Amino acid sequence: MDVSELPAPTGPWSLTDIDPSATPGWSEGKAAGRAHLESLGPELADLQERLFAEGRTRPGARRVLLVLQGMDTSGKGGTVRKVMRLLDPQGVRVASFSSPTPEELSHDFLWRVRPRVPAPGQVGVFDRSHYEDVLIARVRSLVPADEVERRYAAIRDFEAELVAGGTRVVKVLLHVSPDEQRRRLLERLDDPTKHWKFSPADIDDRALWADYQRAYEIAVERTTTPDAPWFVVPAESKWYRNLAVASLLLRELRALDLEWPSASFDPDEQRRRLVDADPLATAAEQA
Amino acid sequence: MDVSELPAPTGPWSLTDIDPSATPGWSEGKAAGRAHLESLGPELADLQERLFAEGRTRPGARRVLLVLQGMDTSGKGGTVRKVMRLLDPQGVRVASFSSPTPEELSHDFLWRVRPRVPAPGQVGVFDRSHYEDVLIARVRSLVPADEVERRYAAIRDFEAELVAGGTRVVKVLLHVSPDEQRRRLLERLDDPTKHWKFSPADIDDRALWADYQRAYEIAVERTTTPDAPWFVVPAESKWYRNLAVASLLLRELRALDLEWPSASFDPDEQRRRLVDADPLATAAEQA
């Protein structure tokens, strides 16, 4: 799919202008969309293995960080399950950020985030992230307004630092309508195997829908940069959401121009050690 | 498959008595074995989701730790790729242990391991582990003999502590023959996309094959316990290796008797909040 058609606001914008059931960049429907997602698997896996190999062989190897944000039920967890499964679990690190602990609150908001950024060669996913600290923090006035202001700049600096250190940063806002959220919340309430995903606080947050939408609009406007862009992914069609996020991830991996690491040894010499001078020749012949 | 047929030494034993190309507990061959692995996917995923749900809702939730050991090319990485892909990446944490850094060496050998044990609700995998500190450490005399002796007891205590804290611990030794290792090393040398997996030190270690085998035998004998057992998985058939490890993991998850967490709220009351008193009723109707 053509990810350049995904909404990527760079100035003042409004979430209400974006149709959460649209499928920008993909016009071929659901069945073809699902098939296309599967077809991306081999290239995603190949590029990720090259990245992982770089991580094993080169100090300061590169990495990718995918930040997922969105209202409750917008599908952050489902995206991780369906998209990250295309990659090798060895090279994936998912970090989920829930309410900060008292210890975390006693530090700067980035304190708990820094140790969880992807290691060299890894694809990291943040399921919620440091953006909670300018979203719920703003909507619920958890900190003074000037502290929220300070944080936008702190986030830009933090992400610029990640980029300078060799991390590609891509940020995704999963977009659903209030109606779809109600439907999904009711589904969770109706199914005892989904009760654990529900909290009465989800409905409290829902009551603040407009405030959250505004907080997202401001956060995106203040923190989208050419090197750490935001994309708004309409997320009412789950197959489209998965396809869009996988396509964004693929774009980042392609942009790294990943090569297989070159050998730091002479393969012929090592082959001779194994064939002509194998220390275990006898044992091997007996085996 | 019947994992009770896997070799699980509890006293003095010899690796040479175990055929690395055998398929204990599975007599139906490769195609059926592969199909059986796939068929385990849904139950594995269901149980893992219950475990993850427990992690999200109960302090001190349980966890599973799978320790993978084996000689170079025995298939630790491939096992992670093929087996862990059946699980939700959100609930999986893979930790790879390579040569310790100078800082890690300046601490007790368990210092770098403790922060990487699985969090509540997680399935953790150690690709190599604290066992390196009684394997290569013994074979290459990296520490005095009495320190190696001390470590067996320290490992038993450490794992007993994990078990007491609600972690199920299962340890797997992937077993290949010297002949198969030579074949796999040559394969890596012949394929430039696999050069990153090869190191000349692999052949140096190969020369110490018998010493490593002895170190494995002693380590297994000294650290297998009813609560943290070792299993020796013949690993020359990759499909069998994957099936055996997945079956062991499934056994651990089943043993947890995982229930879906019960709701801490009244679903009917929450449903009324969404249906009769939805704060966004108007917005939802307009959407």
Short mmCIF file of C-alpha atoms in Angstrom, two decimals, chain B residues 133 137-138 140-148 151:
data_model
loop_
_atom_site.label_atom_id
_atom_site.label_comp_id
_atom_site.label_asym_id
_atom_site.label_seq_id
_atom_site.Cartn_x
_atom_site.Cartn_y
_atom_site.Cartn_z
CA ASP B 133 28.72 -19.56 33.95
CA ALA B 137 33.38 -21.02 32.74
CA ARG B 138 34.24 -24.63 33.63
CA ARG B 140 37.80 -22.73 29.83
CA SER B 141 38.66 -22.37 33.52
CA LEU B 142 37.44 -18.79 33.55
CA VAL B 143 36.99 -19.03 37.31
CA PRO B 144 38.53 -21.30 39.96
CA ALA B 145 37.04 -24.79 40.31
CA ASP B 146 35.58 -24.04 43.72
CA GLU B 147 33.73 -21.03 42.30
CA VAL B 148 32.15 -23.29 39.68
CA ARG B 151 27.59 -21.73 41.36
#
